[in-house]
Short mmCIF file of C-alpha atoms in Angstrom, two decimals:
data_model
loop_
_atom_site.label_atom_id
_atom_site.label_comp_id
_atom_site.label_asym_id
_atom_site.label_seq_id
_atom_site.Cartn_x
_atom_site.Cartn_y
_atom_site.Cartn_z
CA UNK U 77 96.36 -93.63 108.52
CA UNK U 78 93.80 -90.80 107.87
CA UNK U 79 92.25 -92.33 104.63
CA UNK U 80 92.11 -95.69 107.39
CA UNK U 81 90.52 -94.11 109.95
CA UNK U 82 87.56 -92.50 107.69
CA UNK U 83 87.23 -95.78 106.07
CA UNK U 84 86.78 -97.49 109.00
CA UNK U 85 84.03 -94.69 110.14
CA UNK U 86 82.16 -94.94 106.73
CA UNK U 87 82.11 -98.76 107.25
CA UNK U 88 80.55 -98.23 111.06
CA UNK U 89 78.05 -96.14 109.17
CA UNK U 90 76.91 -98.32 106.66
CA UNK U 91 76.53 -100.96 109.30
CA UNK U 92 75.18 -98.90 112.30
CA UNK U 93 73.84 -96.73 110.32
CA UNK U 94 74.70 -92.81 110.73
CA UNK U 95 75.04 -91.16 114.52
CA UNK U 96 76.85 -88.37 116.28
CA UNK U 97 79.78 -90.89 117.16
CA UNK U 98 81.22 -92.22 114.00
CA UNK U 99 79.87 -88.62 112.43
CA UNK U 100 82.45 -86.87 114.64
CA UNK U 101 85.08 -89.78 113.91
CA UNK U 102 84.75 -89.63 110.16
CA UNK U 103 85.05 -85.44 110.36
CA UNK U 104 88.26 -85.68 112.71
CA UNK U 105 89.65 -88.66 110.50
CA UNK U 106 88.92 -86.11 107.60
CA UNK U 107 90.45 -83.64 109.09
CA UNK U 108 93.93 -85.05 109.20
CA UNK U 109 94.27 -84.51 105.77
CA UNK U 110 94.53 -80.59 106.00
CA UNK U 111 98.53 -79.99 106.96
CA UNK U 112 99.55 -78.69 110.00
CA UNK U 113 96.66 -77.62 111.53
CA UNK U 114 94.52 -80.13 110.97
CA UNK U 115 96.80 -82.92 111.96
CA UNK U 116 96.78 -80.54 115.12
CA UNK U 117 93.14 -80.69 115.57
CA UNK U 118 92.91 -84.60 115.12
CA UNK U 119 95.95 -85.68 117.26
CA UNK U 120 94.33 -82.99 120.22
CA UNK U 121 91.10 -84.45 119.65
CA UNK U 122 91.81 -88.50 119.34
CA UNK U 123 94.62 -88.40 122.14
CA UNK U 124 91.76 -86.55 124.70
CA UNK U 125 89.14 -89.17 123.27
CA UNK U 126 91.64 -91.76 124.16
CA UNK U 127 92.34 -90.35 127.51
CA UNK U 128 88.72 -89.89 127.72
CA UNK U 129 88.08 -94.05 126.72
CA UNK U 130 90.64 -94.93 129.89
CA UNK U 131 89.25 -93.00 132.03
CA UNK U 132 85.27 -93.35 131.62
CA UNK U 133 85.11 -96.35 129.19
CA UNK U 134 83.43 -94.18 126.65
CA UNK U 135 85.50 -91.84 124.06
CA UNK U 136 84.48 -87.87 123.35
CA UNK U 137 82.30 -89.43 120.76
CA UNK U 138 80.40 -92.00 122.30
CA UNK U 139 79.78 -89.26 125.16
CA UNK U 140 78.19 -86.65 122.95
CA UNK U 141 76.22 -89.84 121.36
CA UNK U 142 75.02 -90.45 124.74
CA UNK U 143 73.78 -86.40 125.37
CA UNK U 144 72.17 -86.54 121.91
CA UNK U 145 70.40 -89.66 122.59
CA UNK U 146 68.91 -87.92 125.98
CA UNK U 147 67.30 -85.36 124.14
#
């Protein structure tokens, strides 16, 4: 699912071209592939983006797209 989920980010890239949201998606995606602790560190950080989607319509990613873009 990892090697799915960075795929799926590179492809975003190449047609969106790069950005702070599929940046942070690809490096969390990435990071599932480091045992323990980084399956830790992408399952805290995709369930709160989830949570984050539901509740604002925007995930953790999209948000800090959205504070970059203000500067």
């Amino acid at each position: 699912m990892g090697a799915v989920g960075v795929g799926i980010s590179v492809y975003d890239m190449t047609q969106n071209g790069i950005n702070v949201s599929n940046s942070m998606d690809a490096v969390m995606g990435a990071t599932t592939f480091i045992p323990v602790v980084g399956w830790v560190i992408s399952g805290t950080y995709f369930t709160a983006s989830f949570i984050t989607e539901l509740s604002t319509g925007k995930s953790i990613s999209e948000h800090a797209q959205g504070w970059v873009n203000t500067w």
